[in-house]
Coordinates of N, CA and C in Angstrom, one line a residue:
Chain G
D1 N -65.3 -27.8 8.5 CA -66.4 -27.8 7.5 C -65.3 -28.8 6.4
A2 N -66.1 -29.4 5.5 CA -65.4 -30.2 4.1 C -65.1 -28.8 2.8
E3 N -63.9 -29.0 2.9 CA -63.6 -28.0 2.0 C -62.8 -29.5 0.7
I4 N -62.1 -27.7 -0.5 CA -61.8 -29.1 -1.1 C -60.4 -28.0 -1.1
T5 N -59.1 -28.0 -1.0 CA -58.2 -27.4 -1.0 C -57.2 -28.0 -2.3
Q6 N -55.6 -27.6 -3.0 CA -54.7 -26.9 -3.8 C -53.6 -26.5 -3.2
S7 N -52.7 -27.8 -3.8 CA -51.2 -26.8 -3.8 C -50.1 -28.1 -4.2
P8 N -49.4 -26.9 -4.8 CA -49.4 -25.4 -4.6 C -49.9 -24.4 -4.9
R9 N -50.0 -22.9 -3.8 CA -50.8 -21.6 -4.8 C -49.9 -21.7 -5.6
H10 N -49.5 -21.2 -5.1 CA -48.4 -20.2 -6.7 C -47.3 -22.0 -6.9
K11 N -46.6 -21.7 -8.2 CA -45.2 -22.3 -8.2 C -44.3 -21.9 -10.1
I12 N -43.2 -21.8 -9.6 CA -42.5 -20.7 -10.6 C -41.9 -22.7 -11.2
T13 N -41.8 -23.0 -12.9 CA -40.5 -24.2 -12.6 C -39.9 -23.7 -14.0
E14 N -39.5 -24.5 -14.9 CA -38.5 -24.8 -16.4 C -39.4 -25.5 -16.5
T15 N -38.4 -24.9 -18.7 CA -39.5 -25.8 -19.2 C -39.3 -28.0 -19.1
G16 N -38.9 -28.1 -19.6 CA -39.7 -29.6 -19.5 C -39.6 -30.4 -18.2
R17 N -39.4 -29.6 -17.6 CA -39.5 -30.7 -16.1 C -41.0 -30.8 -15.3
Q18 N -41.5 -31.7 -14.6 CA -42.3 -32.5 -14.0 C -43.3 -31.9 -13.3
V19 N -44.3 -31.5 -13.1 CA -44.4 -30.7 -11.7 C -46.0 -31.3 -11.8
T20 N -46.6 -30.8 -10.5 CA -48.0 -31.8 -10.1 C -48.2 -31.1 -8.6
L21 N -50.0 -30.7 -9.5 CA -50.8 -30.1 -8.7 C -52.0 -31.1 -7.7
A22 N -51.5 -30.4 -6.6 CA -52.5 -31.5 -6.6 C -54.0 -30.6 -6.0
C23 N -54.5 -31.4 -4.7 CA -56.3 -32.0 -5.2 C -56.6 -32.2 -4.0
H24 N -57.0 -32.2 -3.1 CA -58.2 -32.7 -2.3 C -59.1 -32.5 -1.7
Q25 N -59.8 -33.1 -1.2 CA -62.0 -32.4 -0.9 C -61.8 -33.6 -0.5
T26 N -63.4 -33.7 0.8 CA -63.6 -34.2 2.3 C -64.9 -34.2 2.3
W27 N -65.7 -34.2 1.4 CA -66.9 -33.7 1.4 C -67.1 -35.2 0.2
N28 N -66.2 -36.3 -0.2 CA -66.4 -37.1 -0.2 C -66.9 -37.7 -2.0
H29 N -67.0 -36.5 -2.2 CA -67.7 -36.7 -3.1 C -66.8 -36.7 -4.7
N30 N -67.8 -37.8 -5.1 CA -66.9 -38.9 -6.4 C -67.0 -37.9 -7.5
N31 N -67.2 -36.9 -8.4 CA -66.4 -36.1 -8.9 C -66.0 -35.1 -9.2
M32 N -64.9 -35.6 -9.8 CA -63.6 -34.0 -9.7 C -63.2 -33.8 -10.6
F33 N -62.3 -32.3 -10.9 CA -63.2 -32.0 -12.0 C -61.6 -31.0 -12.2
W34 N -60.6 -30.5 -12.9 CA -59.6 -30.3 -13.7 C -60.4 -29.1 -14.2
Y35 N -59.7 -27.6 -14.7 CA -60.0 -26.7 -15.3 C -58.6 -25.2 -14.9
R36 N -58.3 -25.2 -16.8 CA -57.1 -24.1 -16.3 C -58.0 -22.5 -16.8
Q37 N -57.1 -21.8 -16.2 CA -58.1 -20.2 -17.2 C -56.7 -19.7 -16.9
D38 N -57.1 -18.8 -18.4 CA -55.6 -18.1 -18.5 C -56.8 -16.8 -19.4
L39 N -55.4 -15.3 -19.1 CA -56.0 -14.4 -18.8 C -57.1 -14.0 -19.7
G40 N -57.9 -13.7 -19.1 CA -58.9 -13.1 -20.7 C -59.6 -14.6 -21.5
H41 N -59.6 -15.7 -20.5 CA -60.7 -17.0 -21.4 C -61.7 -16.9 -20.5
G42 N -62.2 -18.0 -20.1 CA -63.0 -18.5 -19.5 C -62.5 -19.5 -19.1
L43 N -63.0 -20.2 -18.4 CA -61.6 -22.3 -17.8 C -62.0 -23.4 -18.5
R44 N -60.5 -23.1 -18.9 CA -61.6 -24.7 -19.5 C -61.0 -26.4 -19.4
L45 N -61.9 -27.0 -19.6 CA -62.0 -28.7 -19.2 C -60.0 -29.1 -19.8
I46 N -59.5 -29.7 -18.4 CA -58.7 -30.7 -18.4 C -58.7 -31.8 -18.7
H47 N -59.3 -32.3 -17.2 CA -59.1 -34.0 -16.9 C -60.6 -33.4 -16.0
Y48 N -61.7 -34.8 -15.9 CA -62.0 -35.5 -15.2 C -62.0 -37.4 -15.1
S49 N -63.7 -36.6 -13.7 CA -63.2 -38.3 -12.9 C -64.8 -38.5 -12.2
Y50 N -65.2 -39.7 -12.6 CA -66.2 -39.7 -12.3 C -66.2 -41.1 -10.6
G51 N -65.0 -41.0 -10.1 CA -64.9 -42.3 -9.3 C -63.2 -43.1 -9.6
V52 N -63.9 -43.7 -8.2 CA -61.6 -44.1 -8.2 C -61.2 -45.0 -10.0
H53 N -60.7 -44.1 -10.0 CA -59.1 -45.3 -11.2 C -60.3 -45.7 -12.1
D54 N -61.2 -43.7 -12.7 CA -61.8 -43.6 -13.8 C -61.7 -41.8 -14.0
T55 N -60.7 -41.8 -15.8 CA -60.8 -40.6 -15.5 C -61.3 -40.7 -16.7
N56 N -61.0 -39.6 -17.8 CA -61.1 -38.8 -18.7 C -60.5 -37.7 -19.1
K57 N -60.4 -37.5 -20.0 CA -60.1 -36.5 -20.9 C -61.4 -35.7 -21.7
G58 N -60.3 -33.7 -20.9 CA -61.1 -32.4 -21.5 C -60.8 -32.8 -22.5
E59 N -61.1 -30.8 -22.7 CA -61.5 -29.9 -24.0 C -60.0 -30.0 -24.1
V60 N -58.5 -30.0 -23.2 CA -58.1 -29.3 -23.7 C -57.1 -29.9 -22.3
S61 N -56.6 -31.4 -23.2 CA -55.7 -32.6 -22.2 C -54.8 -32.9 -22.3
D62 N -54.1 -32.3 -23.7 CA -52.2 -32.8 -24.3 C -51.5 -32.6 -23.7
G63 N -50.8 -33.2 -22.7 CA -49.8 -32.5 -21.7 C -50.3 -32.7 -20.4
Y64 N -51.0 -33.5 -19.8 CA -51.9 -33.1 -18.7 C -52.2 -34.3 -18.5
S65 N -51.8 -35.4 -17.3 CA -52.6 -36.0 -16.7 C -53.1 -36.2 -15.5
V66 N -53.2 -37.3 -15.2 CA -54.2 -37.5 -13.9 C -54.5 -39.2 -13.9
S67 N -55.1 -39.4 -12.3 CA -55.2 -40.3 -11.6 C -55.8 -40.4 -10.6
R68 N -56.3 -41.2 -10.3 CA -57.7 -41.3 -8.9 C -57.5 -42.3 -9.2
S69 N -57.1 -42.1 -7.6 CA -56.3 -43.7 -6.8 C -57.3 -43.8 -5.5
N70 N -57.7 -42.4 -5.2 CA -58.9 -42.5 -4.2 C -59.9 -41.5 -4.0
T71 N -61.2 -41.1 -2.9 CA -62.0 -40.0 -3.3 C -61.5 -39.3 -3.4
E72 N -60.5 -39.0 -2.5 CA -60.0 -37.7 -1.7 C -60.0 -37.1 -2.8
D73 N -58.5 -37.7 -4.2 CA -57.6 -36.7 -4.2 C -57.3 -36.9 -5.5
L74 N -57.5 -35.7 -6.8 CA -57.4 -35.7 -7.9 C -55.5 -35.3 -8.5
P75 N -54.3 -35.5 -8.5 CA -53.5 -35.0 -8.5 C -53.8 -34.7 -9.7
L76 N -53.2 -33.5 -10.3 CA -52.4 -33.5 -12.8 C -51.7 -33.5 -12.4
T77 N -51.1 -34.1 -12.9 CA -49.9 -33.8 -13.5 C -49.5 -33.4 -15.0
L78 N -48.8 -32.0 -14.3 CA -47.4 -31.6 -16.3 C -46.0 -33.1 -16.7
E79 N -45.8 -33.5 -17.1 CA -45.3 -35.0 -17.5 C -43.9 -34.0 -18.0
S80 N -43.9 -33.1 -19.0 CA -42.9 -32.0 -19.2 C -43.6 -31.0 -19.6
A81 N -43.1 -30.0 -18.9 CA -43.4 -28.0 -18.8 C -44.0 -27.8 -19.7
A82 N -44.9 -27.5 -20.9 CA -44.8 -26.1 -21.8 C -44.6 -24.9 -21.2
S83 N -43.7 -23.8 -21.7 CA -44.3 -22.4 -21.3 C -46.1 -21.8 -21.5
S84 N -46.9 -22.6 -23.0 CA -48.3 -22.8 -22.8 C -48.4 -24.2 -22.0
Q85 N -47.8 -23.6 -21.2 CA -48.7 -24.4 -19.6 C -48.9 -23.1 -18.7
T86 N -48.0 -22.9 -19.1 CA -49.0 -21.2 -17.6 C -50.0 -20.8 -17.5
S87 N -50.9 -21.1 -16.5 CA -51.8 -20.8 -16.5 C -52.4 -20.0 -15.0
V88 N -52.9 -20.6 -14.5 CA -54.2 -20.7 -13.0 C -55.3 -22.0 -13.6
Y89 N -54.4 -23.2 -12.1 CA -55.9 -24.4 -12.7 C -56.7 -24.3 -10.9
F90 N -57.2 -24.3 -11.4 CA -58.7 -24.6 -10.6 C -58.9 -26.1 -10.8
C91 N -58.8 -26.9 -9.3 CA -60.1 -27.9 -9.8 C -61.3 -28.1 -8.4
A92 N -61.9 -28.3 -9.1 CA -63.3 -28.9 -8.6 C -64.0 -30.3 -8.1
S93 N -64.8 -30.4 -7.5 CA -65.8 -31.4 -6.9 C -66.9 -30.9 -6.8
S94 N -68.0 -32.6 -7.5 CA -69.3 -32.4 -7.4 C -69.8 -34.0 -7.2
E95 N -71.1 -33.4 -6.7 CA -72.0 -34.8 -5.6 C -72.5 -36.1 -6.5
S96 N -72.7 -36.7 -6.6 CA -73.1 -38.0 -8.0 C -74.3 -38.5 -7.2
K97 N -75.1 -37.8 -7.9 CA -76.4 -38.1 -6.9 C -77.5 -37.8 -8.3
S98 N -78.6 -39.0 -8.2 CA -79.5 -38.7 -9.2 C -80.6 -37.8 -8.7
G99 N -81.1 -37.2 -10.2 CA -81.0 -36.3 -10.3 C -80.2 -34.4 -9.5
N100 N -79.5 -34.8 -9.7 CA -78.1 -33.7 -8.6 C -77.8 -33.1 -10.4
T101 N -78.5 -31.5 -8.8 CA -78.1 -30.9 -10.1 C -76.5 -30.2 -10.6
G102 N -75.7 -30.2 -9.6 CA -74.9 -30.0 -10.0 C -74.1 -29.8 -9.7
E103 N -74.3 -29.4 -8.9 CA -73.2 -27.7 -8.4 C -71.9 -28.6 -8.1
L104 N -70.8 -27.6 -8.4 CA -69.5 -27.6 -7.8 C -69.3 -26.3 -7.4
F105 N -67.7 -27.4 -6.9 CA -68.0 -26.6 -5.4 C -66.0 -26.6 -5.8
F106 N -65.6 -25.5 -5.7 CA -63.8 -25.3 -7.0 C -62.6 -24.8 -5.3
G107 N -61.7 -25.1 -6.2 CA -60.9 -24.4 -4.7 C -60.3 -23.4 -5.3
E108 N -59.5 -22.8 -4.1 CA -58.6 -21.2 -4.9 C -58.5 -21.2 -5.6
G109 N -57.3 -22.4 -6.5 CA -56.8 -21.6 -7.7 C -55.0 -22.5 -7.6
S110 N -54.2 -22.6 -8.6 CA -53.1 -23.0 -8.9 C -52.7 -22.2 -9.7
R111 N -51.8 -21.3 -9.3 CA -50.6 -20.6 -10.3 C -49.9 -21.0 -10.7
L112 N -49.6 -21.6 -12.1 CA -48.2 -22.1 -12.4 C -47.4 -20.7 -13.2
T113 N -45.8 -21.3 -12.8 CA -45.4 -20.4 -13.8 C -43.6 -21.0 -14.8
V114 N -44.1 -21.3 -16.0 CA -43.1 -21.7 -16.7 C -42.2 -21.3 -17.1
L115 N -41.1 -21.1 -17.8 CA -40.1 -20.6 -17.6 C -38.7 -21.1 -18.3
Chain J
D1 N -74.4 -28.9 -24.1 CA -75.4 -27.9 -23.1 C -75.5 -27.3 -24.6
A2 N -76.4 -26.5 -24.4 CA -77.2 -25.0 -25.0 C -75.7 -24.1 -24.9
K3 N -76.2 -22.8 -25.6 CA -74.7 -22.3 -25.2 C -75.4 -20.7 -25.2
T4 N -74.7 -20.0 -24.7 CA -75.4 -18.5 -23.9 C -74.8 -17.6 -24.6
T5 N -75.3 -16.5 -24.3 CA -74.5 -15.6 -24.8 C -75.2 -14.0 -23.8
Q6 N -74.3 -13.3 -23.2 CA -73.9 -12.2 -22.3 C -73.2 -11.9 -22.6
P7 N -73.1 -10.6 -21.7 CA -71.9 -8.9 -22.5 C -71.5 -9.2 -22.4
N8 N -70.1 -8.6 -22.3 CA -68.2 -8.6 -22.1 C -68.8 -8.6 -21.1
S9 N -69.2 -6.4 -20.2 CA -68.8 -5.5 -19.1 C -70.4 -5.8 -17.8
M10 N -70.2 -4.8 -17.4 CA -71.4 -4.2 -16.8 C -70.5 -3.6 -15.7
E11 N -71.5 -2.7 -15.3 CA -71.1 -2.0 -14.4 C -72.5 -1.3 -13.4
S12 N -71.7 -1.1 -11.7 CA -73.2 -0.2 -11.3 C -72.9 0.1 -10.6
N13 N -73.3 0.5 -10.0 CA -73.6 1.6 -8.3 C -73.7 0.8 -6.9
E14 N -72.5 1.5 -6.4 CA -73.1 -0.2 -4.5 C -74.5 0.8 -4.3
E15 N -75.2 -0.4 -4.5 CA -76.5 0.0 -3.1 C -77.6 0.0 -4.3
E16 N -77.3 -0.1 -5.7 CA -78.5 -0.1 -6.3 C -78.4 -2.1 -7.0
P17 N -79.7 -1.8 -7.4 CA -80.4 -3.3 -7.9 C -79.5 -3.7 -9.4
V18 N -78.7 -4.5 -10.0 CA -77.9 -4.9 -11.0 C -78.8 -5.8 -11.4
H19 N -79.4 -6.3 -12.5 CA -79.7 -7.2 -14.0 C -79.3 -7.7 -14.6
L20 N -78.4 -8.7 -14.6 CA -77.6 -9.6 -15.7 C -78.4 -10.0 -16.0
P21 N -77.8 -9.6 -17.2 CA -78.9 -10.6 -18.9 C -78.4 -11.5 -19.1
C22 N -78.6 -13.3 -19.6 CA -78.1 -14.3 -19.9 C -79.7 -14.7 -21.8
N23 N -78.9 -15.0 -22.6 CA -79.2 -15.2 -24.0 C -79.3 -16.1 -23.9
H24 N -80.4 -17.6 -24.0 CA -80.3 -19.0 -24.7 C -81.3 -18.8 -26.1
S25 N -81.7 -19.1 -26.5 CA -82.6 -18.8 -27.5 C -82.1 -20.4 -28.2
T26 N -81.6 -21.7 -27.7 CA -81.5 -23.0 -28.3 C -81.7 -23.4 -27.0
I27 N -82.1 -23.7 -25.7 CA -81.5 -24.1 -24.8 C -83.2 -25.2 -24.9
S28 N -82.9 -26.0 -24.6 CA -83.7 -27.4 -24.5 C -85.4 -27.6 -23.2
G29 N -86.4 -28.0 -23.2 CA -87.5 -27.9 -21.9 C -86.7 -28.9 -21.5
T30 N -85.2 -29.7 -20.8 CA -85.1 -29.9 -20.1 C -83.3 -29.2 -19.0
D31 N -83.0 -28.4 -19.8 CA -81.8 -27.9 -19.9 C -82.6 -26.4 -18.2
Y32 N -81.3 -26.6 -17.4 CA -81.1 -26.1 -16.1 C -79.9 -24.8 -17.1
I33 N -80.7 -23.0 -16.2 CA -80.0 -22.4 -15.9 C -79.3 -21.7 -14.5
H34 N -77.7 -21.9 -15.0 CA -77.4 -22.2 -13.7 C -76.6 -20.8 -14.1
W35 N -75.8 -20.2 -12.6 CA -75.4 -19.3 -12.6 C -73.8 -18.9 -11.9
Y36 N -73.5 -19.1 -12.0 CA -72.0 -19.2 -11.1 C -70.9 -17.6 -10.8
R37 N -70.1 -17.2 -10.2 CA -69.8 -16.7 -10.4 C -68.0 -16.3 -10.1
Q38 N -67.3 -15.8 -10.1 CA -66.0 -15.4 -9.5 C -65.0 -14.8 -9.5
L39 N -65.4 -14.8 -8.1 CA -64.2 -13.3 -7.7 C -63.0 -13.2 -7.8
P40 N -61.9 -11.9 -7.9 CA -60.5 -11.2 -8.5 C -59.9 -12.9 -7.4
S41 N -59.7 -13.6 -8.1 CA -57.8 -13.9 -7.3 C -58.8 -15.6 -6.9
Q42 N -60.0 -16.1 -7.4 CA -60.8 -17.0 -6.0 C -61.5 -17.6 -7.8
G43 N -61.9 -19.7 -7.0 CA -62.6 -20.1 -8.1 C -63.7 -19.9 -8.3
P44 N -64.1 -19.9 -8.7 CA -65.5 -19.8 -8.8 C -66.3 -20.2 -8.2
E45 N -67.7 -19.3 -8.1 CA -68.8 -20.2 -6.8 C -70.2 -20.1 -7.4
Y46 N -71.1 -20.8 -7.2 CA -72.4 -21.7 -7.9 C -73.1 -20.1 -6.5
V47 N -74.2 -19.4 -7.2 CA -74.8 -18.8 -7.1 C -76.4 -19.1 -7.4
I48 N -76.7 -19.6 -8.3 CA -78.7 -19.8 -8.2 C -78.3 -20.9 -9.6
H49 N -79.1 -21.4 -9.5 CA -80.3 -22.2 -10.5 C -81.3 -22.1 -10.5
G50 N -82.7 -23.0 -11.7 CA -83.8 -22.3 -12.2 C -83.4 -23.5 -13.0
L51 N -84.8 -23.4 -12.8 CA -85.4 -24.1 -14.1 C -87.0 -23.8 -15.5
T52 N -87.8 -23.4 -14.9 CA -88.5 -22.1 -15.4 C -89.2 -21.4 -14.4
S53 N -89.8 -21.4 -13.4 CA -89.7 -20.5 -12.2 C -88.8 -19.5 -11.9
N54 N -89.2 -18.0 -11.0 CA -88.2 -17.6 -11.0 C -88.0 -18.2 -9.2
V55 N -86.9 -17.4 -9.2 CA -85.9 -18.3 -8.2 C -85.5 -17.6 -7.1
N56 N -84.5 -17.4 -5.7 CA -84.6 -16.6 -5.4 C -83.8 -18.0 -3.5
N57 N -82.6 -16.6 -3.8 CA -82.5 -16.9 -1.9 C -81.3 -16.2 -2.5
R58 N -80.6 -16.5 -0.5 CA -79.4 -15.3 -0.3 C -78.5 -14.4 -0.9
M59 N -78.2 -14.5 -2.2 CA -77.6 -14.1 -2.8 C -77.7 -13.1 -3.6
A60 N -78.6 -14.5 -4.5 CA -79.3 -13.5 -5.8 C -81.4 -13.7 -6.0
S61 N -81.2 -13.2 -6.7 CA -82.9 -13.8 -7.7 C -82.8 -13.6 -9.2
L62 N -83.1 -15.3 -9.8 CA -83.4 -15.5 -11.1 C -84.7 -15.2 -11.4
A63 N -84.6 -14.2 -12.8 CA -86.1 -14.4 -13.3 C -85.6 -14.8 -15.0
I64 N -86.7 -15.3 -14.9 CA -87.2 -16.8 -16.6 C -87.7 -16.3 -17.1
A65 N -87.4 -16.4 -18.4 CA -89.2 -15.5 -19.5 C -89.8 -16.2 -19.6
E66 N -90.5 -15.5 -19.8 CA -91.8 -16.9 -20.6 C -91.4 -18.4 -20.8
D67 N -91.4 -17.5 -22.3 CA -90.2 -18.6 -23.3 C -88.4 -19.3 -22.8
R68 N -88.4 -18.7 -21.7 CA -87.2 -19.4 -21.0 C -86.1 -19.0 -22.3
K69 N -86.6 -18.2 -23.4 CA -84.9 -17.5 -24.0 C -84.3 -17.2 -22.9
S70 N -84.8 -16.7 -22.0 CA -83.1 -15.4 -21.2 C -84.1 -15.4 -19.6
S71 N -83.0 -14.9 -19.4 CA -83.5 -14.9 -17.8 C -82.5 -13.9 -16.9
T72 N -82.7 -13.5 -16.2 CA -82.0 -12.5 -15.1 C -81.5 -12.7 -14.2
L73 N -80.4 -12.4 -13.7 CA -79.1 -12.2 -13.1 C -79.8 -10.9 -11.8
I74 N -80.5 -11.9 -10.8 CA -80.2 -10.1 -9.9 C -79.9 -9.7 -8.7
L75 N -78.8 -8.6 -9.2 CA -78.4 -8.2 -7.1 C -79.7 -7.0 -6.3
H76 N -79.4 -7.5 -5.9 CA -81.3 -6.7 -5.3 C -80.0 -5.4 -4.5
R77 N -79.0 -5.8 -4.4 CA -78.2 -4.0 -4.2 C -76.5 -5.1 -4.2
A78 N -76.3 -4.0 -5.4 CA -75.0 -4.5 -5.2 C -74.0 -3.7 -4.2
T79 N -72.9 -4.7 -3.7 CA -71.9 -4.3 -2.5 C -71.1 -3.7 -3.8
L80 N -69.8 -3.7 -3.0 CA -67.8 -3.3 -3.6 C -67.9 -4.7 -4.0
R81 N -68.3 -6.2 -2.5 CA -67.5 -7.8 -2.5 C -68.2 -8.5 -3.8
D82 N -69.4 -7.2 -4.1 CA -70.3 -8.5 -5.8 C -69.8 -8.0 -6.8
A83 N -68.5 -7.3 -7.1 CA -67.6 -7.2 -8.0 C -67.0 -8.1 -9.0
A84 N -67.8 -9.0 -10.0 CA -67.0 -10.0 -9.7 C -67.5 -10.5 -11.2
V85 N -66.5 -12.4 -12.5 CA -67.1 -12.3 -13.5 C -69.0 -13.3 -13.2
Y86 N -69.7 -12.9 -13.4 CA -70.5 -14.0 -13.8 C -70.9 -14.7 -14.4
Y87 N -71.7 -15.9 -14.3 CA -71.4 -17.3 -15.8 C -73.0 -17.9 -16.0
C88 N -73.4 -17.8 -17.0 CA -74.8 -17.7 -17.3 C -74.5 -19.6 -17.7
I89 N -74.7 -20.5 -17.7 CA -74.5 -21.9 -18.4 C -75.3 -22.9 -17.7
L90 N -76.2 -23.3 -18.7 CA -77.2 -24.2 -19.1 C -76.2 -25.8 -19.1
R91 N -77.6 -26.6 -18.0 CA -76.9 -27.8 -17.9 C -78.3 -28.9 -18.1
D92 N -77.8 -29.5 -19.2 CA -79.3 -30.7 -18.7 C -79.5 -31.2 -17.7
R93 N -81.1 -31.9 -17.6 CA -81.1 -31.8 -15.1 C -81.1 -33.6 -16.4
N94 N -81.1 -33.9 -17.1 CA -79.9 -35.7 -17.0 C -79.0 -36.0 -16.9
S95 N -77.8 -34.8 -17.1 CA -77.0 -34.8 -16.6 C -75.7 -33.9 -15.6
G96 N -76.5 -34.7 -14.3 CA -76.0 -34.3 -13.5 C -74.5 -34.5 -13.1
N97 N -73.6 -35.1 -13.5 CA -72.4 -35.1 -12.8 C -71.3 -34.3 -14.2
T98 N -71.4 -34.3 -15.4 CA -71.0 -34.6 -16.6 C -70.1 -33.2 -16.3
P99 N -69.3 -32.5 -16.9 CA -69.1 -31.0 -16.2 C -69.2 -30.1 -17.0
L100 N -69.2 -29.1 -16.1 CA -69.7 -27.5 -16.8 C -68.8 -27.2 -17.8
V101 N -69.2 -26.5 -18.2 CA -68.9 -25.8 -20.0 C -68.5 -24.2 -19.4
F102 N -67.5 -23.8 -18.7 CA -68.1 -22.1 -19.2 C -68.0 -21.5 -20.8
G103 N -68.6 -19.9 -20.0 CA -68.4 -19.2 -21.8 C -66.8 -18.5 -20.8
K104 N -67.1 -16.7 -20.8 CA -66.5 -15.4 -20.9 C -66.7 -14.9 -19.6
G105 N -68.1 -15.2 -20.0 CA -69.6 -14.0 -19.2 C -69.4 -12.5 -19.3
T106 N -69.1 -12.1 -17.4 CA -70.2 -10.6 -17.9 C -69.0 -10.4 -16.1
R107 N -68.4 -9.1 -16.8 CA -67.6 -8.8 -15.9 C -67.8 -7.3 -14.8
L108 N -68.5 -8.0 -13.6 CA -69.8 -6.7 -13.5 C -68.4 -5.7 -12.1
S109 N -68.7 -5.0 -12.4 CA -67.8 -3.9 -11.6 C -68.7 -2.5 -10.7
V110 N -68.2 -2.4 -9.4 CA -68.7 -2.4 -8.9 C -68.7 -0.5 -8.7
I111 N -69.1 0.6 -8.4 CA -68.9 1.5 -8.0 C -68.8 2.7 -7.1
A112 N -68.1 2.8 -6.1 CA -68.6 3.5 -4.4 C -68.9 4.3 -5.1

C-alpha cells in the first residue's frame, strides 16, 4: 500500500545544531506540506511544495528550509536549531488534480526536542 | 479560506451518537466543508467533506444547514477509538492544491 513515512520519529538535539527531518511518500503526489504542532495549538504550516524544484513559505517558515529534488521526498531542515523549535512535525501530501478536493494524507509525525 | 468556530471540547458516552457542531457564517458559495480528526499521537486523517447536501461515509455523516452557515459532524455510535481532536475546515473548491489551514478543533472525549 502507498504510504507517507517520516524519520526520525523522535530526535533530541542541541541548540545550534543542524537537523533534517525526512518525509517520503509513495503515492506520487505532487503536493507536499510540512506542519508543526505545539501543545495546545493547532497545526501551523511551515513550508510546502507543488512539485519538483518548487517550494513555498508558510505561516511559520523562519528558521526552516526545504528542497524538492524528486516527487517522493520533501526533507525539512532546521539550519540552527533553537529551543523554540521543540515541537511535533507532521508531513502531508495530496494529489494535484483539477477539481480535486485536496484530501491530505499525513505522516505519523516526528517529535523534536531542542535542548 | 473562511473562518470556522468550534467548541473547544465535548464529551460523549460510548455507543451513543455524537454531534460535533461547526459554525462558518462567512462561508462562500464555492467553499467545501472538510472534517479531519487527529487521534492521540498520530497525524490528522480525513473524515468527510461536503458542499451543500448531507453526506455519509463509513466513518461519519455530515449534516449541512440549508443556509450553509453551520454544519454538524455526526458519529452514529461513539467508540473509545473516536476520542480525538476534530477539525472543521473550509476549502474553496477552486483551490484544491493549497494548504489546509487548521484551527484548534474540538477535543472529543468518550466515556466508557
